[in-house]
Amino acid sequence: MGRVLVWLIAAIITLSPQPALSEPKHAIAMQGEPALPADYAHFNYVNPDAPKGGSITYCVVGSFDNLNPFILKSLRTTARGMIDRIFGNLVFEPLMQRNDDESFSLYGLLADTADMDPERKSIEFHLDPRAKWSDGQPVTAEDVLFTYEVFTEKGRPPYSARMSMVAKLEKTGDRSVRFTFNDKANRETPLVIAMTPIVPKHAFDKATFDRTTLKPVIGSGPYTVAHVAPGQRIVFKRNPNYWGKDIPAKRGFDNYDQITIEYFLNANAKLEAFKKGICAIADDSDPVKRERDLDFPAFHKGDVIAEKFDTGIPPVVTGFLFNTRLQKFSNPVVRRALGMFYDFEWANKNLFGGKYMRTMSYWQNSELSALGHPADDREKALLAPYPGRVPADVMDGTWRPPVTDGSGQDRRVLKAAFDIFKGAGYALHDGVMLDPEGKPFGFEILTASQNEERLAAIYQRTLAKIGIDVTIRSLDGDQIQSRKQRFNFEVLIGASGFENSLSPGIEQFGRWGSAAANAEGSFNLAGVADPAIDAALEAMVDARSREDYVAAVRVLDRLLISGHYMVPMQHNTQEWLAYWSYLEHPRKTPISGYRLPTWWRKPK
């Protein structure tokens, strides 16, 4: 028995009733108060009277051989839908549910109320007495305790690390548990605990929990696994006895009797399946390509609808991400010069019909962005221990990447980048860029689609003008994921996209924190290990006021921009979907964008 398990068991106290921490609340918020009152009927972006019935087929690229999303082996090949931001948490559920029309507020789900200490040193959850697993057994406090025990011993990041912030986990009643936090925790920790999916103790064997499985698993969610064709298809059927169908946080959700997720080898095969009516929905970020792809009879007849959805969140950041664990990318000056070779103006004009905007910040189009916001006294104080880490133009908010003439060969920008290389000890010899040790400088870009290959080729062509040899290697999605998990790459494109929100929090530690830089399976793909960034992350999650929070995120943004860990490309502020006309969706789109679990099929 390991030291962690001994500590954990010692921390669990059975049935130790204590006074309530505060008045139980139906919802909790990261900052301020939740927007909806205790007697709210439903979230405001759903149709509470959406008709139930029918089926839908979603399509994805990839494969799967596992139904347990909580283990390290799941990072590459877990079936979609078990816990899923896009298609919904069909099988497993957390204690509390996020309202997608608020920055960061959680409402009761498996737990109908929560008592959170004002200082956020502890939180007690009271389980809804109606909550049941799909086999009819009740959700109990023992299930919560088991979840954290097995995640700590056998789970994957980030689940495996959450108990490290807990000083004591105790059962305070048949349907209540209390988490008391230690000094490693921060003000976001209670919300992270509330969002953690819970698994049934009676349905899992702790000894074998970390093994992949294709046996249908038991959860508390609205659907059960009905059929599995490994690597090809998974079918979910609505549980007619789903316990939460009438609670406010689930009203208007989960409207299909059956959900099928079909897997395809590549994006082209998936597109053809959509045109044939196999797939209900298609998405594409390329405005030129999607217009071309919609040139088929069903669209012209009106059987397929194309629609744009406005969002209020920062755009996804995609681009060429450097593996800074490698010596060739360890110098931020070199990374800065490499960033100047992506010709956005040429790409936008020739590939995207001028419909894109340049991505320059990790929280662009929000108050959290460093762009256009000079650093205030709070930010300067956070950066004071790290002098010189942020250039003057990034500090005053005026920094912008170089703008080319759109010709694909703007000599002015090329010369400026080349001068940076020269200043770092690089030299051009017989048309080949040599590093300070006299070795040819070049790298490999991994791509997972034709669109990514096309963007990589633009970058490759420009870098070749100053003697940098770039190779492009195309891999399928599973191979890319495996490489990411082991940090076995030089440069990634596309697969390195980062979704951001108006309430960045603990997930940013996994992307940029030093502790995650060399943790297998972490999302710190760039290998960032910077004490200044760590300090900004800590300030962000410990902020007591909105002003302190905004300052901390802006400092993080300034440090990421200054570190040149990736070459951001472009974005469109609207989400786009094409879907077959038998589908309908609510009139209101939440700030986080469209939510497929709220859609329904038109009654016949």
Coordinates of C-alpha atoms in Angstrom, one line a residue:
M1 CA 0.0 0.0 0.0
G2 CA 1.5 3.3 -1.1
R3 CA 2.2 6.3 1.0
V4 CA -0.5 8.3 -0.8
L5 CA -3.1 5.7 -0.1
V6 CA -2.2 5.5 3.6
W7 CA -2.4 9.2 3.8
L8 CA -5.8 9.3 2.0
I9 CA -7.4 6.6 4.2
A10 CA -6.2 8.4 7.3
A11 CA -7.8 11.5 6.0
I12 CA -11.2 10.0 5.5
I13 CA -13.4 10.2 8.6
T14 CA -16.6 8.3 8.5
L15 CA -19.7 10.0 9.7
S16 CA -18.4 13.0 11.6
P17 CA -21.2 15.5 11.7
Q18 CA -20.2 19.2 12.0
P19 CA -22.0 22.5 12.0
A20 CA -22.8 23.9 8.5
L21 CA -20.1 26.2 7.1
S22 CA -22.6 28.7 5.9
E23 CA -26.1 28.7 4.4
P24 CA -26.3 26.0 1.7
K25 CA -26.5 27.5 -1.7
H26 CA -27.8 26.2 -5.0
A27 CA -24.9 27.6 -7.0
I28 CA -21.4 29.0 -6.5
A29 CA -19.4 31.5 -8.6
M30 CA -15.7 32.1 -9.1
Q31 CA -16.2 35.8 -8.7
G32 CA -19.3 37.6 -7.3
E33 CA -22.6 35.8 -7.1
P34 CA -24.3 33.4 -9.5
A35 CA -26.7 35.2 -11.9
L36 CA -29.7 32.8 -11.4
P37 CA -31.7 32.7 -8.2
A38 CA -32.3 29.6 -6.2
D39 CA -35.8 29.1 -7.7
Y40 CA -34.5 29.3 -11.3
A41 CA -36.4 27.0 -13.7
H42 CA -33.8 26.4 -16.3
F43 CA -30.7 28.0 -18.0
N44 CA -31.7 30.9 -20.3
Y45 CA -30.1 29.4 -23.4
V46 CA -32.3 26.3 -23.6
N47 CA -35.8 25.5 -24.8
P48 CA -37.3 24.0 -21.7
D49 CA -40.1 22.6 -23.8
A50 CA -37.9 21.0 -26.5
P51 CA -39.5 17.9 -27.8
K52 CA -37.8 14.6 -26.9
G53 CA -37.3 11.8 -29.3
G54 CA -35.6 10.7 -32.5
S55 CA -31.9 10.1 -33.0
I56 CA -28.8 11.9 -34.1
T57 CA -25.4 10.9 -35.5
Y58 CA -22.3 12.9 -34.8
C59 CA -19.1 12.3 -36.8
V60 CA -15.5 12.6 -35.7
V61 CA -12.1 11.8 -37.1
G62 CA -10.0 9.3 -35.2
S63 CA -10.5 6.0 -33.4
F64 CA -11.1 4.5 -29.9
D65 CA -10.5 1.4 -27.9
N66 CA -11.5 2.5 -24.4
L67 CA -14.6 3.7 -22.5
N68 CA -12.8 4.9 -19.3
P69 CA -11.9 8.6 -19.8
F70 CA -10.1 9.0 -16.5
I71 CA -7.0 7.0 -17.0
L72 CA -3.6 7.8 -18.6
K73 CA -4.2 5.4 -21.5
S74 CA -7.4 7.3 -22.3
L75 CA -5.6 10.4 -23.5
R76 CA -5.5 9.1 -27.0
T77 CA -8.3 6.6 -27.6
T78 CA -11.3 7.1 -25.3
A79 CA -14.6 7.0 -27.0
R80 CA -16.2 10.5 -27.4
G81 CA -19.3 11.3 -25.3
M82 CA -18.4 9.6 -22.0
I83 CA -17.4 13.1 -20.7
D84 CA -17.5 15.6 -23.6
R85 CA -17.5 19.3 -23.9
I86 CA -18.9 19.2 -27.4
F87 CA -21.5 16.4 -27.3
G88 CA -22.3 16.5 -23.6
N89 CA -21.4 14.5 -20.6
L90 CA -23.6 11.6 -21.7
V91 CA -22.5 9.0 -19.1
F92 CA -20.5 10.6 -16.2
E93 CA -21.6 13.7 -14.3
P94 CA -20.0 16.1 -11.8
L95 CA -21.3 17.4 -8.6
M96 CA -22.3 20.7 -10.1
Q97 CA -23.0 21.9 -13.7
R98 CA -21.6 24.9 -15.5
N99 CA -23.9 27.7 -16.8
D100 CA -22.5 28.5 -20.2
D101 CA -24.0 32.0 -20.2
E102 CA -21.8 33.1 -17.2
S103 CA -18.1 33.5 -16.9
F104 CA -17.7 30.8 -14.3
S105 CA -20.7 29.8 -12.2
L106 CA -21.8 26.3 -11.2
Y107 CA -25.3 25.0 -10.3
G108 CA -26.4 21.9 -8.5
L109 CA -26.4 18.6 -10.3
L110 CA -25.4 15.4 -8.3
A111 CA -25.1 17.8 -5.4
D112 CA -28.2 20.0 -5.0
T113 CA -26.5 22.5 -2.7
A114 CA -23.0 23.4 -1.4
D115 CA -21.7 25.1 1.7
M116 CA -18.5 27.0 0.8
D117 CA -16.5 28.7 3.5
P118 CA -16.1 32.4 2.6
E119 CA -12.4 32.0 2.7
R120 CA -12.7 29.0 0.4
K121 CA -10.7 26.8 2.8
S122 CA -13.4 24.1 2.7
I123 CA -16.6 23.2 0.9
E124 CA -19.4 20.7 1.8
F125 CA -21.6 19.1 -0.9
H126 CA -25.1 17.8 -0.2
L127 CA -26.0 15.1 -2.7
D128 CA -29.4 15.3 -4.3
P129 CA -31.5 12.5 -2.7
R130 CA -32.9 11.7 -6.2
A131 CA -29.4 11.1 -7.7
K132 CA -29.0 7.5 -9.0
W133 CA -26.6 5.5 -11.1
S134 CA -27.9 4.0 -14.3
D135 CA -28.4 0.6 -12.6
G136 CA -30.8 2.2 -10.1
Q137 CA -28.4 2.4 -7.1
P138 CA -28.2 5.7 -5.3
V139 CA -25.3 8.1 -5.5
T140 CA -23.7 8.2 -2.1
A141 CA -21.0 9.9 -0.1
E142 CA -18.9 6.7 -0.5
D143 CA -18.9 7.2 -4.2
V144 CA -17.4 10.6 -3.9
L145 CA -14.7 9.3 -1.5
F146 CA -14.0 6.4 -3.8
T147 CA -13.7 8.7 -6.8
Y148 CA -11.0 10.8 -5.3
E149 CA -9.2 7.7 -3.9
V150 CA -9.1 5.9 -7.3
F151 CA -8.3 9.1 -9.2
T152 CA -5.3 9.8 -6.9
E153 CA -3.9 6.3 -7.3
K154 CA -4.9 5.4 -10.9
G155 CA -6.2 8.5 -12.6
R156 CA -4.6 10.7 -15.3
P157 CA -3.8 14.4 -15.1
P158 CA -5.5 16.6 -14.1
Y159 CA -7.7 14.2 -12.0
S160 CA -4.7 12.5 -10.3
A161 CA -3.4 15.7 -8.8
R162 CA -6.5 17.1 -7.2
M163 CA -6.2 15.3 -3.9
S164 CA -2.8 17.0 -3.4
M165 CA -4.8 20.2 -2.6
V166 CA -7.0 18.4 0.0
A167 CA -6.0 18.3 3.6
K168 CA -9.0 16.3 4.6
L169 CA -11.9 14.6 2.8
E170 CA -14.7 13.4 5.1
K171 CA -18.1 11.9 5.0
T172 CA -20.4 14.2 7.0
G173 CA -23.6 12.3 6.4
D174 CA -25.1 9.6 4.2
R175 CA -25.4 12.1 1.4
S176 CA -22.8 14.8 2.3
V177 CA -19.1 15.2 2.0
R178 CA -16.7 17.9 3.0
F179 CA -13.4 18.9 1.5
T180 CA -10.9 20.8 3.6
F181 CA -8.1 22.3 1.6
N182 CA -4.4 22.7 2.3
D183 CA -1.9 25.5 1.4
K184 CA -1.6 24.1 -2.2
A185 CA -5.2 25.0 -2.9
N186 CA -6.4 28.3 -4.2
R187 CA -9.7 30.1 -4.5
E188 CA -10.7 28.2 -7.6
T189 CA -10.1 24.8 -6.0
P190 CA -13.7 24.3 -4.6
L191 CA -15.1 24.9 -8.1
V192 CA -12.6 22.5 -9.7
I193 CA -13.7 19.9 -7.1
A194 CA -17.4 20.6 -7.9
M195 CA -16.7 20.0 -11.7
T196 CA -15.0 16.7 -11.2
P197 CA -17.0 13.8 -12.6
I198 CA -18.0 11.1 -10.0
V199 CA -17.8 7.4 -10.6
P200 CA -19.7 4.6 -8.8
K201 CA -17.8 2.6 -6.2
H202 CA -19.8 -0.5 -6.7
A203 CA -19.2 -0.6 -10.5
F204 CA -15.4 -0.2 -10.6
D205 CA -12.6 -2.4 -9.3
K206 CA -9.9 -0.2 -8.0
A207 CA -7.2 -2.8 -8.8
T208 CA -8.0 -2.7 -12.5
F209 CA -9.2 0.9 -12.8
D210 CA -6.2 2.0 -14.9
R211 CA -6.8 -0.6 -17.6
T212 CA -8.6 0.2 -20.8
T213 CA -12.1 -1.3 -21.2
L214 CA -14.7 -1.7 -23.9
K215 CA -17.3 -3.1 -21.5
P216 CA -20.2 -0.5 -21.1
V217 CA -19.6 1.4 -17.9
I218 CA -22.1 2.6 -15.3
G219 CA -22.6 6.3 -14.8
S220 CA -25.2 8.8 -13.5
G221 CA -25.7 10.6 -16.8
P222 CA -28.7 10.8 -19.1
Y223 CA -27.5 8.1 -21.5
T224 CA -26.1 4.5 -21.3
V225 CA -23.7 2.8 -23.7
A226 CA -25.9 0.6 -25.9
H227 CA -23.5 -0.6 -28.6
V228 CA -19.7 -0.5 -29.2
A229 CA -17.9 -1.2 -32.4
P230 CA -14.3 -0.5 -31.5
G231 CA -12.7 2.2 -33.5
Q232 CA -15.8 2.7 -35.6
R233 CA -18.9 3.5 -33.7
I234 CA -20.4 4.0 -30.2
V235 CA -24.2 4.2 -29.6
F236 CA -25.7 5.8 -26.6
K237 CA -29.4 5.4 -25.6
R238 CA -31.4 7.6 -23.3
N239 CA -31.9 6.2 -19.9
P240 CA -35.7 6.4 -19.4
N241 CA -35.2 6.4 -15.7
Y242 CA -32.5 9.2 -15.7
W243 CA -32.7 10.7 -12.3
G244 CA -32.0 14.3 -13.3
K245 CA -34.3 14.9 -16.3
D246 CA -36.5 17.4 -14.3
I247 CA -33.9 19.3 -12.3
P248 CA -33.3 22.9 -13.5
A249 CA -29.7 22.5 -14.6
K250 CA -30.8 19.7 -17.0
R251 CA -34.1 21.0 -18.3
G252 CA -33.9 21.5 -22.1
F253 CA -30.9 19.2 -22.4
D254 CA -30.5 15.6 -23.7
N255 CA -33.3 15.6 -26.2
Y256 CA -32.5 12.6 -28.4
D257 CA -33.5 9.0 -27.7
Q258 CA -30.3 7.8 -29.3
I259 CA -26.9 9.4 -30.0
T260 CA -24.5 7.7 -32.3
I261 CA -20.9 8.8 -32.8
E262 CA -19.3 7.6 -36.0
Y263 CA -15.5 7.6 -36.5
F264 CA -13.7 8.3 -39.8
L265 CA -10.1 8.0 -40.9
N266 CA -9.9 11.6 -42.2
A267 CA -11.7 14.8 -42.6
N268 CA -12.6 14.2 -46.3
A269 CA -14.3 10.9 -45.5
K270 CA -16.3 12.6 -42.7
L271 CA -17.4 15.4 -45.1
E272 CA -18.6 12.9 -47.7
A273 CA -20.6 11.1 -45.0
F274 CA -22.2 14.5 -44.0
K275 CA -23.2 15.1 -47.6
K276 CA -24.8 11.7 -47.7
G277 CA -26.8 12.4 -44.6
I278 CA -25.0 10.0 -42.4
C279 CA -23.7 12.8 -40.2
A280 CA -26.1 15.4 -38.8
I281 CA -23.6 18.2 -38.4
A282 CA -20.4 19.5 -40.0
D283 CA -18.1 22.3 -38.8
D284 CA -15.2 23.9 -40.5
S285 CA -13.1 26.9 -39.6
D286 CA -12.0 27.7 -43.2
P287 CA -14.5 30.0 -44.8
V288 CA -13.4 29.4 -48.3
K289 CA -13.3 25.6 -48.0
R290 CA -16.7 25.4 -46.3
E291 CA -18.3 27.5 -49.1
R292 CA -16.9 25.1 -51.6
D293 CA -17.9 22.0 -49.6
L294 CA -21.5 23.2 -49.5
D295 CA -21.9 23.1 -53.2
F296 CA -24.0 19.9 -53.3
P297 CA -27.7 19.3 -54.0
A298 CA -29.0 19.0 -50.5
F299 CA -27.7 22.4 -49.5
H300 CA -29.2 24.0 -52.6
K301 CA -32.5 22.4 -51.9
G302 CA -32.6 23.7 -48.4
D303 CA -32.2 20.3 -46.7
V304 CA -28.9 21.5 -45.2
I305 CA -28.6 24.8 -43.3
A306 CA -25.4 26.8 -42.8
E307 CA -25.4 29.2 -39.8
K308 CA -23.0 31.4 -37.9
F309 CA -23.1 31.7 -34.1
D310 CA -21.7 34.7 -32.2
T311 CA -19.7 34.1 -29.1
G312 CA -18.5 36.2 -26.3
I313 CA -15.3 34.4 -25.4
P314 CA -11.8 34.8 -26.7
P315 CA -11.0 32.9 -29.9
V316 CA -9.2 29.5 -29.9
V317 CA -5.5 30.1 -30.3
T318 CA -3.9 27.9 -33.0
G319 CA -0.6 28.2 -34.6
F320 CA 2.9 26.7 -34.8
L321 CA 3.9 25.6 -31.3
F322 CA 7.6 25.1 -30.5
N323 CA 8.8 22.3 -28.2
T324 CA 11.1 24.4 -26.1
R325 CA 12.5 21.4 -24.3
L326 CA 14.7 21.1 -27.4
Q327 CA 17.9 23.1 -27.6
K328 CA 17.1 24.5 -31.0
F329 CA 14.0 26.3 -29.6
S330 CA 15.3 27.2 -26.1
N331 CA 16.2 30.8 -27.0
P332 CA 13.1 33.1 -27.0
V333 CA 15.0 35.5 -29.3
V334 CA 15.1 32.7 -32.0
R335 CA 11.5 31.9 -31.4
R336 CA 10.6 35.6 -31.9
A337 CA 12.5 35.7 -35.2
L338 CA 10.7 32.5 -36.4
G339 CA 7.4 34.0 -35.5
M340 CA 8.0 36.8 -38.0
F341 CA 8.0 34.4 -40.9
Y342 CA 4.3 33.5 -40.9
D343 CA 2.8 35.7 -43.6
F344 CA -0.7 36.2 -42.3
E345 CA -1.6 38.9 -44.8
W346 CA -0.7 36.5 -47.7
A347 CA -2.6 33.6 -46.2
N348 CA -5.7 35.6 -45.4
K349 CA -5.9 37.1 -48.9
N350 CA -5.1 33.9 -50.8
L351 CA -6.5 31.2 -48.6
F352 CA -9.3 32.7 -46.5
G353 CA -10.8 35.4 -48.7
G354 CA -9.8 38.1 -46.3
K355 CA -12.3 36.8 -43.7
Y356 CA -9.9 36.2 -40.9
M357 CA -8.2 38.3 -38.2
R358 CA -4.7 37.9 -36.9
T359 CA -4.4 36.2 -33.5
M360 CA -2.1 38.2 -31.3
S361 CA -3.2 37.6 -27.8
Y362 CA -4.3 34.5 -25.8
W363 CA -7.4 36.4 -24.6
Q364 CA -8.0 38.5 -27.6
N365 CA -11.2 40.6 -27.8
S366 CA -11.7 40.6 -24.1
E367 CA -10.7 42.8 -21.1
L368 CA -8.2 40.1 -20.1
S369 CA -6.1 40.7 -23.2
A370 CA -2.8 42.7 -23.0
L371 CA -3.5 44.3 -26.4
G372 CA -4.5 47.9 -26.1
H373 CA -4.2 47.9 -22.3
P374 CA -1.1 49.5 -20.8
A375 CA 0.1 47.7 -17.7
D376 CA -1.3 49.2 -14.5
D377 CA 0.3 49.4 -11.1
R378 CA -1.0 45.9 -10.1
E379 CA 0.6 44.4 -13.2
K380 CA 3.9 46.2 -12.7
A381 CA 4.0 45.0 -9.1
L382 CA 3.6 41.4 -10.2
L383 CA 6.3 41.7 -12.8
A384 CA 8.7 43.7 -10.5
P385 CA 10.6 40.5 -9.3
Y386 CA 11.2 39.6 -13.0
P387 CA 12.7 42.8 -14.6
G388 CA 13.2 42.8 -18.4
R389 CA 10.9 39.8 -19.0
V390 CA 8.3 41.8 -20.9
P391 CA 9.4 44.3 -23.7
A392 CA 8.2 47.9 -23.5
D393 CA 5.7 47.6 -26.4
V394 CA 4.1 44.5 -24.8
M395 CA 4.0 46.4 -21.4
D396 CA 2.2 49.4 -22.9
G397 CA -0.2 47.3 -25.0
T398 CA 1.0 48.6 -28.4
W399 CA 2.8 45.4 -29.5
R400 CA 1.7 43.9 -32.8
P401 CA 3.3 41.3 -35.0
P402 CA 4.9 42.6 -38.2
V403 CA 2.5 43.3 -41.1
T404 CA 3.6 42.3 -44.5
D405 CA 2.6 43.7 -47.9
G406 CA 0.8 40.4 -48.6
S407 CA 3.1 39.5 -51.5
G408 CA 4.5 36.4 -49.8
Q409 CA 8.0 37.9 -50.1
D410 CA 8.1 41.1 -48.1
R411 CA 11.9 41.8 -48.0
R412 CA 11.5 44.3 -45.2
V413 CA 10.1 41.8 -42.7
L414 CA 12.4 39.0 -43.9
K415 CA 15.5 41.3 -43.3
A416 CA 14.3 42.3 -39.9
A417 CA 13.9 38.6 -38.9
F418 CA 17.2 37.7 -40.4
D419 CA 18.9 40.5 -38.4
I420 CA 17.5 39.0 -35.2
F421 CA 19.1 35.6 -36.2
K422 CA 22.4 37.3 -36.9
G423 CA 22.3 39.0 -33.5
A424 CA 21.8 35.6 -31.9
G425 CA 24.9 34.1 -33.6
Y426 CA 23.3 32.5 -36.6
A427 CA 24.8 32.8 -40.1
L428 CA 23.8 32.1 -43.7
H429 CA 26.4 30.0 -45.5
D430 CA 25.8 28.8 -49.1
G431 CA 22.1 29.3 -48.7
V432 CA 21.9 27.4 -45.5
M433 CA 21.1 28.9 -42.1
L434 CA 23.7 27.7 -39.5
D435 CA 23.2 27.9 -35.8
P436 CA 25.9 29.3 -33.4
E437 CA 27.6 25.9 -33.4
G438 CA 27.8 25.9 -37.2
K439 CA 25.1 23.2 -37.7
P440 CA 22.3 23.6 -40.2
F441 CA 19.2 24.9 -38.6
G442 CA 15.8 23.3 -39.4
F443 CA 12.9 21.5 -38.0
E444 CA 9.9 19.2 -38.6
I445 CA 6.2 20.3 -38.5
L446 CA 3.6 17.6 -37.7
T447 CA 0.2 18.0 -39.4
A448 CA -3.0 16.0 -39.2
S449 CA -5.0 17.3 -42.1
Q450 CA -4.7 18.8 -45.6
N451 CA -5.6 22.2 -44.2
E452 CA -2.8 22.0 -41.8
E453 CA -0.4 20.9 -44.5
R454 CA -1.3 23.9 -46.6
L455 CA -0.6 26.3 -43.7
A456 CA 2.6 24.5 -42.9
A457 CA 3.7 24.8 -46.5
I458 CA 3.2 28.6 -46.4
Y459 CA 5.5 28.7 -43.4
Q460 CA 8.0 26.3 -45.0
R461 CA 8.2 28.4 -48.2
T462 CA 8.9 31.6 -46.3
L463 CA 11.5 30.1 -44.0
A464 CA 13.3 28.6 -47.0
K465 CA 14.1 32.1 -48.2
I466 CA 16.7 32.5 -45.5
G467 CA 18.0 28.9 -45.6
I468 CA 15.9 27.3 -42.9
D469 CA 15.0 23.7 -43.9
V470 CA 11.5 22.7 -42.8
T471 CA 10.0 19.3 -43.3
I472 CA 6.3 18.5 -43.0
R473 CA 5.2 15.1 -41.7
S474 CA 1.5 14.2 -41.9
L475 CA 0.2 11.8 -39.2
D476 CA -3.3 10.7 -38.3
G477 CA -5.1 12.0 -35.2
D478 CA -4.1 9.1 -33.0
Q479 CA -0.4 9.3 -33.9
I480 CA -0.4 13.1 -33.2
Q481 CA -2.0 12.5 -29.8
S482 CA 0.6 9.9 -29.0
R483 CA 3.4 12.2 -29.9
K484 CA 1.8 15.0 -27.9
Q485 CA 1.5 12.8 -24.8
R486 CA 5.2 11.9 -24.9
F487 CA 6.3 15.4 -26.1
N488 CA 7.9 13.7 -29.2
F489 CA 7.7 16.5 -31.7
E490 CA 9.6 19.6 -32.8
V491 CA 6.7 21.8 -34.0
L492 CA 2.9 21.2 -33.9
I493 CA 0.3 22.9 -35.9
G494 CA -3.5 22.9 -35.3
A495 CA -3.3 20.1 -32.7
S496 CA -1.8 22.7 -30.4
G497 CA -5.0 24.8 -30.3
F498 CA -6.0 26.3 -26.9
E499 CA -9.6 27.1 -26.1
N500 CA -9.8 30.0 -23.7
S501 CA -12.6 31.4 -21.6
L502 CA -13.6 34.6 -19.8
S503 CA -12.6 32.8 -16.6
P504 CA -9.2 31.2 -17.1
G505 CA -8.1 29.3 -14.0
I506 CA -6.4 26.1 -12.8
E507 CA -6.4 24.6 -16.3
Q508 CA -3.7 27.2 -17.2
F509 CA -1.3 25.5 -14.8
G510 CA -1.5 22.4 -17.0
R511 CA -0.8 24.5 -20.1
W512 CA 1.9 26.8 -18.9
G513 CA 3.0 25.8 -15.4
S514 CA 6.5 24.6 -14.6
A515 CA 5.2 21.5 -12.7
A516 CA 3.5 20.3 -15.9
A517 CA 6.4 20.9 -18.2
N518 CA 7.7 17.4 -18.1
A519 CA 4.7 15.5 -16.7
E520 CA 3.7 12.9 -19.3
G521 CA 0.3 13.5 -20.7
S522 CA 0.1 17.1 -19.6
F523 CA -1.1 19.9 -21.8
N524 CA 2.0 22.0 -21.4
L525 CA 3.1 21.0 -24.9
A526 CA 5.5 23.9 -25.3
G527 CA 7.5 22.8 -22.2
V528 CA 7.1 26.2 -20.5
A529 CA 9.0 26.4 -17.2
D530 CA 9.2 30.0 -16.1
P531 CA 8.9 31.3 -12.5
A532 CA 7.4 34.6 -13.7
I533 CA 4.6 32.6 -15.4
D534 CA 4.1 30.5 -12.3
A535 CA 3.8 33.6 -10.2
A536 CA 1.2 35.1 -12.6
L537 CA -0.8 31.8 -12.4
E538 CA -0.8 31.8 -8.6
A539 CA -1.9 35.5 -8.6
M540 CA -4.7 34.6 -11.0
V541 CA -6.2 31.9 -8.9
D542 CA -5.7 33.7 -5.6
A543 CA -7.2 37.0 -6.8
R544 CA -9.9 38.4 -4.4
S545 CA -11.1 41.2 -6.6
R546 CA -12.0 41.5 -10.3
E547 CA -9.3 44.1 -10.7
D548 CA -6.6 41.8 -9.3
Y549 CA -7.8 39.0 -11.4
V550 CA -7.8 40.9 -14.6
A551 CA -4.3 42.2 -13.8
A552 CA -3.0 38.7 -13.2
V553 CA -4.4 37.3 -16.5
R554 CA -3.0 40.3 -18.4
V555 CA 0.4 39.7 -16.9
L556 CA 0.2 36.0 -18.0
D557 CA -0.8 37.2 -21.5
R558 CA 2.1 39.6 -21.7
L559 CA 4.5 36.8 -20.6
L560 CA 3.2 34.3 -23.1
I561 CA 3.4 36.9 -25.9
S562 CA 6.9 37.9 -24.9
G563 CA 8.0 34.2 -24.6
H564 CA 7.0 33.5 -28.2
Y565 CA 6.2 29.9 -27.4
M566 CA 4.0 29.6 -30.5
V567 CA 3.3 31.5 -33.7
P568 CA -0.4 32.3 -33.5
M569 CA -2.1 32.3 -36.8
Q570 CA -5.7 33.6 -37.4
H571 CA -9.2 33.3 -36.1
N572 CA -12.8 34.2 -36.9
T573 CA -14.9 35.4 -34.1
Q574 CA -18.0 33.5 -35.2
E575 CA -18.6 29.8 -34.9
W576 CA -20.0 28.1 -38.1
L577 CA -22.0 25.0 -38.5
A578 CA -23.8 23.2 -41.3
Y579 CA -26.6 20.9 -40.2
W580 CA -29.5 18.9 -41.7
S581 CA -32.8 20.7 -41.5
Y582 CA -34.5 18.1 -39.3
L583 CA -32.6 19.7 -36.4
E584 CA -33.5 22.8 -34.4
H585 CA -31.8 24.7 -31.7
P586 CA -32.7 27.3 -29.1
R587 CA -33.0 30.9 -30.2
K588 CA -30.4 32.2 -27.7
T589 CA -26.7 31.3 -28.0
P590 CA -24.8 31.5 -24.7
I591 CA -21.6 33.5 -24.4
S592 CA -19.6 30.2 -24.8
G593 CA -21.1 29.5 -28.2
Y594 CA -23.6 26.9 -29.5
R595 CA -24.4 24.0 -27.2
L596 CA -25.3 20.8 -29.1
P597 CA -26.8 19.1 -26.0
T598 CA -29.6 21.6 -26.1
W599 CA -30.6 20.9 -29.8
W600 CA -33.4 18.6 -30.7
R601 CA -35.0 16.8 -33.7
K602 CA -38.1 18.2 -35.3
P603 CA -41.1 16.0 -34.6
K604 CA -42.4 14.2 -37.7

